[in-house]
Short mmCIF file of C-alpha atoms in Angstrom, two decimals:
data_model
loop_
_atom_site.label_atom_id
_atom_site.label_comp_id
_atom_site.label_asym_id
_atom_site.label_seq_id
_atom_site.Cartn_x
_atom_site.Cartn_y
_atom_site.Cartn_z
CA MET H 1 82.88 125.08 97.02
CA LYS H 2 81.75 123.43 100.78
CA ASN H 3 83.88 120.33 100.53
CA LEU H 4 86.60 118.47 99.23
CA LEU H 5 86.19 115.04 97.82
CA SER H 6 87.28 114.87 94.42
CA ILE H 7 90.21 117.05 92.18
CA THR H 8 87.40 117.24 90.09
CA ASP H 9 85.15 119.33 92.24
CA LEU H 10 86.97 122.49 91.68
CA THR H 11 87.71 124.28 87.78
CA THR H 12 90.91 125.54 86.46
CA ALA H 13 90.22 128.48 87.80
CA GLU H 14 90.29 127.52 91.67
CA ILE H 15 92.81 125.04 90.71
CA ASP H 16 95.10 127.78 89.30
CA ASP H 17 93.71 130.47 92.29
CA LEU H 18 95.22 128.10 95.12
CA ILE H 19 98.20 127.67 93.68
CA GLU H 20 98.22 131.07 93.53
CA LYS H 21 97.47 131.12 97.09
CA ALA H 22 100.49 128.84 98.17
CA GLN H 23 102.87 130.30 96.31
CA ASP H 24 101.62 133.38 98.66
CA ILE H 25 102.33 131.70 101.26
CA ILE H 26 105.95 130.80 101.34
CA LYS H 27 107.21 134.18 99.91
CA HIS H 28 106.11 135.55 103.45
CA PRO H 29 105.26 133.24 105.79
CA ALA H 30 104.09 135.51 108.57
CA ASP H 31 101.22 136.99 107.22
CA TYR H 32 99.69 133.35 107.39
CA ARG H 33 100.30 132.74 110.76
CA GLU H 34 97.31 134.10 112.63
CA LYS H 35 95.66 133.23 109.81
CA CYS H 36 92.97 131.07 111.83
CA LYS H 37 93.23 131.73 115.17
CA TYR H 38 90.43 129.65 117.17
CA LYS H 39 89.25 127.64 114.17
CA LYS H 40 90.68 124.16 114.68
CA LEU H 41 91.16 120.87 111.82
CA ALA H 42 90.00 117.66 112.61
CA THR H 43 92.36 114.85 110.62
CA LEU H 44 90.17 111.99 111.39
CA PHE H 45 92.61 109.09 109.36
CA PHE H 46 90.94 105.21 109.93
CA GLU H 47 94.16 104.43 108.36
CA PRO H 48 97.39 104.61 108.35
CA SER H 49 99.79 107.83 107.24
CA THR H 50 102.64 109.58 107.52
CA ARG H 51 103.39 112.72 105.24
CA THR H 52 99.20 113.50 104.91
CA ARG H 53 98.34 113.70 108.02
CA LEU H 54 101.91 115.12 109.77
CA SER H 55 101.54 117.25 106.93
CA PHE H 56 97.42 118.97 107.52
CA GLU H 57 98.28 119.48 110.63
CA ALA H 58 101.73 121.64 110.23
CA ALA H 59 99.49 123.30 108.33
CA MET H 60 97.20 123.94 109.85
CA ILE H 61 99.63 124.96 113.16
CA ASP H 62 101.25 127.25 110.59
CA LEU H 63 98.24 128.87 109.70
CA GLY H 64 97.95 129.00 113.81
CA GLY H 65 94.78 126.76 114.50
CA ARG H 66 94.89 123.27 116.41
CA VAL H 67 94.63 120.17 115.19
CA MET H 68 92.72 117.07 117.50
CA GLY H 69 91.96 113.78 115.52
CA PHE H 70 92.92 110.35 115.66
CA SER H 71 95.69 108.32 113.29
CA GLU H 72 93.97 104.63 112.95
CA ALA H 73 90.28 103.68 113.14
CA GLN H 74 90.71 101.02 116.52
CA ALA H 75 91.63 105.47 118.41
CA SER H 76 88.35 106.34 117.19
CA SER H 77 84.59 105.27 117.88
CA ALA H 78 84.94 103.66 114.77
CA ALA H 79 86.77 100.15 117.34
CA LYS H 80 82.95 99.73 118.53
CA GLY H 81 81.10 100.56 115.41
CA GLU H 82 79.92 103.46 115.13
CA SER H 83 79.65 104.58 111.67
CA VAL H 84 80.89 107.31 109.18
CA ALA H 85 78.88 109.49 109.56
CA ASP H 86 77.44 109.25 113.19
CA THR H 87 81.74 109.69 113.76
CA CYS H 88 82.15 113.02 111.25
CA ARG H 89 78.31 114.26 112.55
CA THR H 90 80.29 113.43 116.57
CA VAL H 91 82.84 115.79 115.58
CA GLY H 92 81.66 118.61 113.47
CA CYS H 93 80.15 119.44 116.95
CA TYR H 94 83.94 120.61 118.16
CA ALA H 95 86.04 121.42 114.68
CA ASP H 96 85.21 123.99 111.95
CA ILE H 97 86.43 121.52 109.33
CA ILE H 98 87.77 117.94 108.53
CA ALA H 99 89.79 116.15 107.38
CA MET H 100 90.03 112.13 106.91
CA ARG H 101 91.06 109.66 105.49
CA HIS H 102 89.37 105.95 105.04
CA PRO H 103 90.08 103.54 103.32
CA LYS H 104 86.26 102.38 101.91
CA GLU H 105 85.97 104.67 98.75
CA GLY H 106 83.04 107.91 99.93
CA ALA H 107 83.52 107.70 102.83
CA PRO H 108 84.34 110.84 102.72
CA LEU H 109 81.15 111.96 100.54
CA VAL H 110 79.28 109.80 103.08
CA ALA H 111 81.22 112.50 105.98
CA SER H 112 79.90 115.67 103.50
CA MET H 113 76.43 114.21 103.66
CA HIS H 114 77.05 114.09 107.82
CA ALA H 115 78.95 116.32 108.78
CA GLY H 116 78.01 119.89 109.03
CA VAL H 117 81.36 121.71 108.53
CA PRO H 118 83.82 121.26 105.35
CA ILE H 119 85.12 117.20 104.44
CA ILE H 120 88.97 117.26 103.06
CA ASN H 121 89.57 113.69 101.22
CA ALA H 122 92.26 112.91 102.05
CA GLY H 123 92.87 109.96 100.54
CA ASP H 124 89.92 107.22 99.81
CA GLY H 125 90.70 103.66 99.17
CA GLY H 126 91.69 103.45 95.70
CA HIS H 127 89.29 106.24 94.74
CA ASN H 128 90.15 109.40 95.07
CA HIS H 129 93.87 111.65 97.05
CA PRO H 130 93.58 114.93 95.89
CA THR H 131 95.06 117.30 97.41
CA GLN H 132 98.52 114.77 96.13
CA THR H 133 96.95 115.65 93.14
CA LEU H 134 96.69 118.73 94.60
CA THR H 135 100.68 119.04 96.09
CA ASP H 136 102.16 117.86 92.24
CA LEU H 137 100.46 120.62 90.17
CA LEU H 138 102.28 123.63 92.92
CA THR H 139 105.77 121.50 92.72
CA ILE H 140 104.90 121.44 89.12
CA LYS H 141 104.82 125.09 89.18
CA CYS H 142 107.07 125.87 91.49
CA GLU H 143 110.01 123.51 89.77
CA LYS H 144 109.17 124.76 85.50
CA GLY H 145 106.98 128.08 86.17
CA ARG H 146 104.32 127.10 84.26
CA LEU H 147 101.66 124.26 83.75
CA THR H 148 100.83 124.02 80.10
CA ASN H 149 103.52 122.50 77.12
CA MET H 150 105.16 120.48 78.40
CA THR H 151 105.71 116.60 78.48
CA ILE H 152 105.24 114.41 81.57
CA GLY H 153 106.28 110.40 81.42
CA LEU H 154 104.28 108.01 84.20
CA CYS H 155 106.45 105.34 84.82
CA GLY H 156 105.84 102.26 86.85
CA ASP H 157 102.50 100.85 88.43
CA LEU H 158 99.68 103.40 85.43
CA LYS H 159 97.34 100.64 86.55
CA PHE H 160 96.49 101.39 90.30
CA GLY H 161 98.63 103.76 90.92
CA ARG H 162 95.73 106.95 92.41
CA THR H 163 97.79 109.58 92.32
CA VAL H 164 98.82 109.09 88.34
CA HIS H 165 94.78 108.50 87.40
CA SER H 166 94.49 111.69 89.43
CA LEU H 167 97.60 113.75 88.00
CA ILE H 168 95.91 113.41 84.17
CA GLU H 169 92.65 113.62 84.88
CA ALA H 170 94.15 117.16 86.15
CA MET H 171 97.21 118.47 83.42
CA SER H 172 94.91 117.18 80.74
CA ARG H 173 92.58 120.74 81.47
CA TYR H 174 95.95 122.23 80.83
CA GLU H 175 97.52 123.34 77.28
CA GLY H 176 100.06 121.53 75.13
CA ILE H 177 100.05 118.92 78.34
CA LYS H 178 101.83 115.33 76.82
CA PHE H 179 102.27 111.86 78.37
CA VAL H 180 104.53 108.47 77.87
CA LEU H 181 103.67 106.18 79.85
CA ILE H 182 105.82 104.09 80.54
CA SER H 183 105.19 100.33 82.78
CA PRO H 184 105.84 96.43 81.83
CA GLU H 185 101.76 95.78 80.26
CA GLU H 186 100.65 93.99 83.26
CA LEU H 187 100.17 96.95 84.89
CA LYS H 188 100.08 99.01 81.51
CA LEU H 189 97.32 102.87 82.17
CA PRO H 190 93.46 101.76 82.26
CA ASN H 191 92.14 101.98 78.33
CA TYR H 192 88.92 103.91 79.79
CA VAL H 193 91.10 106.68 81.88
CA LYS H 194 92.71 106.85 77.63
CA GLN H 195 89.21 107.38 76.97
CA GLU H 196 87.35 109.21 79.24
CA THR H 197 90.65 111.14 80.07
CA LEU H 198 93.02 111.41 77.58
CA GLU H 199 91.25 110.52 73.40
CA LYS H 200 88.12 112.40 75.12
CA ASN H 201 90.21 115.47 75.34
CA ASN H 202 92.79 115.00 72.83
CA ILE H 203 95.75 114.69 75.02
CA GLU H 204 98.56 113.70 72.87
CA TYR H 205 99.37 110.37 74.18
CA LYS H 206 102.63 107.45 73.75
CA GLU H 207 102.43 104.22 75.36
CA THR H 208 106.54 102.35 76.67
CA THR H 209 108.03 100.03 78.65
CA ASP H 210 111.23 101.34 78.39
CA LEU H 211 112.51 104.63 80.54
CA ILE H 212 115.21 105.05 79.82
CA SER H 213 114.44 105.26 75.83
CA ALA H 214 112.29 108.30 77.13
CA MET H 215 113.32 109.90 78.70
CA PRO H 216 115.53 112.67 76.40
CA ASP H 217 111.52 114.08 75.68
CA LEU H 218 111.16 114.19 79.28
CA ASP H 219 110.54 117.71 81.44
CA ILE H 220 108.46 116.06 83.98
CA LEU H 221 109.24 112.48 85.42
CA TYR H 222 106.74 111.15 87.98
CA MET H 223 107.74 107.99 89.66
CA THR H 224 105.33 105.51 91.63
CA ARG H 225 105.80 102.28 92.94
CA VAL H 226 106.14 98.03 89.97
CA GLN H 227 104.27 96.27 93.05
CA ARG H 228 105.22 93.04 93.33
CA GLU H 229 101.64 91.54 94.47
CA ARG H 230 99.93 93.02 90.99
CA PHE H 231 102.03 90.29 89.87
CA PHE H 232 100.30 86.86 89.01
CA ASN H 233 104.43 85.36 89.34
CA GLU H 234 106.91 86.25 90.43
CA GLU H 235 109.51 85.33 87.51
CA ASP H 236 107.41 87.98 85.78
CA TYR H 237 108.28 90.84 88.71
CA ILE H 238 111.57 89.48 88.38
CA ARG H 239 111.66 90.09 84.40
CA LEU H 240 110.78 93.59 84.96
CA LYS H 241 111.28 95.39 88.29
CA ASP H 242 114.73 96.30 88.09
CA SER H 243 114.18 97.45 84.12
CA TYR H 244 111.46 100.63 86.62
CA ILE H 245 114.43 101.52 89.38
CA LEU H 246 115.94 104.68 88.39
CA THR H 247 119.41 105.24 88.55
CA PRO H 248 121.87 108.14 88.25
CA GLU H 249 122.82 105.88 84.69
CA LYS H 250 119.40 105.86 83.51
CA LEU H 251 119.43 110.26 83.94
CA ALA H 252 122.40 110.56 80.79
CA THR H 253 120.14 111.19 78.54
CA ALA H 254 117.79 113.45 80.86
CA LYS H 255 117.77 117.44 80.62
CA GLU H 256 119.26 119.32 82.70
CA ASP H 257 116.08 120.40 83.44
CA LEU H 258 113.96 117.12 84.19
CA SER H 259 112.00 117.58 86.74
CA ILE H 260 111.75 114.00 89.00
CA MET H 261 108.72 113.32 91.32
CA HIS H 262 107.49 110.48 93.30
CA PRO H 263 104.56 110.68 95.35
CA LEU H 264 105.96 109.00 97.61
CA PRO H 265 106.36 106.51 100.01
CA ARG H 266 109.55 105.21 97.58
CA VAL H 267 110.36 101.61 98.46
CA ASN H 268 113.63 101.31 95.45
CA GLU H 269 112.38 102.54 93.06
CA ILE H 270 114.55 105.77 92.53
CA SER H 271 118.73 105.53 94.21
CA VAL H 272 119.52 107.03 96.56
CA ALA H 273 122.02 107.63 94.63
CA VAL H 274 120.13 109.92 92.40
CA ASP H 275 119.10 112.17 95.81
CA ASP H 276 121.62 114.75 96.07
CA ASP H 277 120.70 114.96 92.30
CA PRO H 278 119.23 118.69 91.61
CA ARG H 279 116.61 117.61 89.32
CA ALA H 280 115.23 114.87 92.21
CA ALA H 281 112.09 117.46 94.14
CA TYR H 282 110.51 114.62 95.53
CA PHE H 283 111.46 115.86 98.70
CA LYS H 284 110.04 119.87 97.51
CA GLN H 285 107.04 118.19 97.18
CA VAL H 286 106.01 117.15 100.72
CA LYS H 287 106.86 119.88 101.52
CA ASN H 288 105.21 121.81 99.03
CA GLY H 289 101.62 119.82 100.74
CA LYS H 290 101.96 121.97 103.39
CA PHE H 291 101.40 124.57 101.53
CA ILE H 292 99.48 123.89 99.64
CA ARG H 293 96.89 121.73 102.53
CA MET H 294 97.23 124.87 103.56
CA ALA H 295 96.24 127.88 101.19
CA LEU H 296 93.16 124.84 100.98
CA ILE H 297 92.33 124.85 104.14
CA LEU H 298 92.44 129.12 103.95
CA LYS H 299 89.45 128.59 100.58
CA LEU H 300 87.60 125.96 102.68
CA LEU H 301 87.06 128.19 105.45
CA ASP H 302 86.34 131.23 103.16
CA ILE H 303 89.08 133.41 104.50
CA ALA H 304 91.25 135.58 102.90
#
């Protein structure tokens, strides 16, 4: 595997191997401190990012490598009209691997055809964000000790949330997975995701608008933001938005070993009062992002 453009580029065995490698990095960080000595990662971020860009940079630094790049399009020759293909062909002359975020869907695919070095898609528009999905899978494995036989609640914007679609796609490969889809009618999971992933793979799922009634069954609760801009009128937004703000009170009937996840950034959909709950895993998720990206960099550079 030369590039990672979509989570579908990885087989289940490759995902499991990456998770195993990341868990070994967590346990034995000193063993990896010089694995990428003299290697260079270029972070080409044509749109703003905090967690993803810094996570990639921290990952390469912790592997003993070096980092270069830019954090917005205006800081690159894209501001002069240079094409993605030419930018990546140029950067490929200097770097050993490239992590790229771009507002246009398909841009990392174009980059992979011209760069001459491995390309990691760090998010392309509303299309793919495969390293976030790998982060989610590593977090679930660390929290639960398995990726099988569990009920996952997905809550909030299930219509436009690329992280939700990718997680469904990835987790549907594992045995005994059930989904509870919790959203307003206006933001339900698209039919094509239900048909092409859930129904095609005989994955059990149910849809509800009520977070509290779903809570007792959940092993994982994956929160996303209900976005005001997705509603046609303010009344509907106001009517629904508080239903999906997670508070300690709404966790009253939840399992003691529930894991609460969120791809971040959050706005107000998880109360800060939940942060001290031992079931809150979203900042562990952030940390896991670095470890899984370390494992991925090693794999794409073919370093054992």
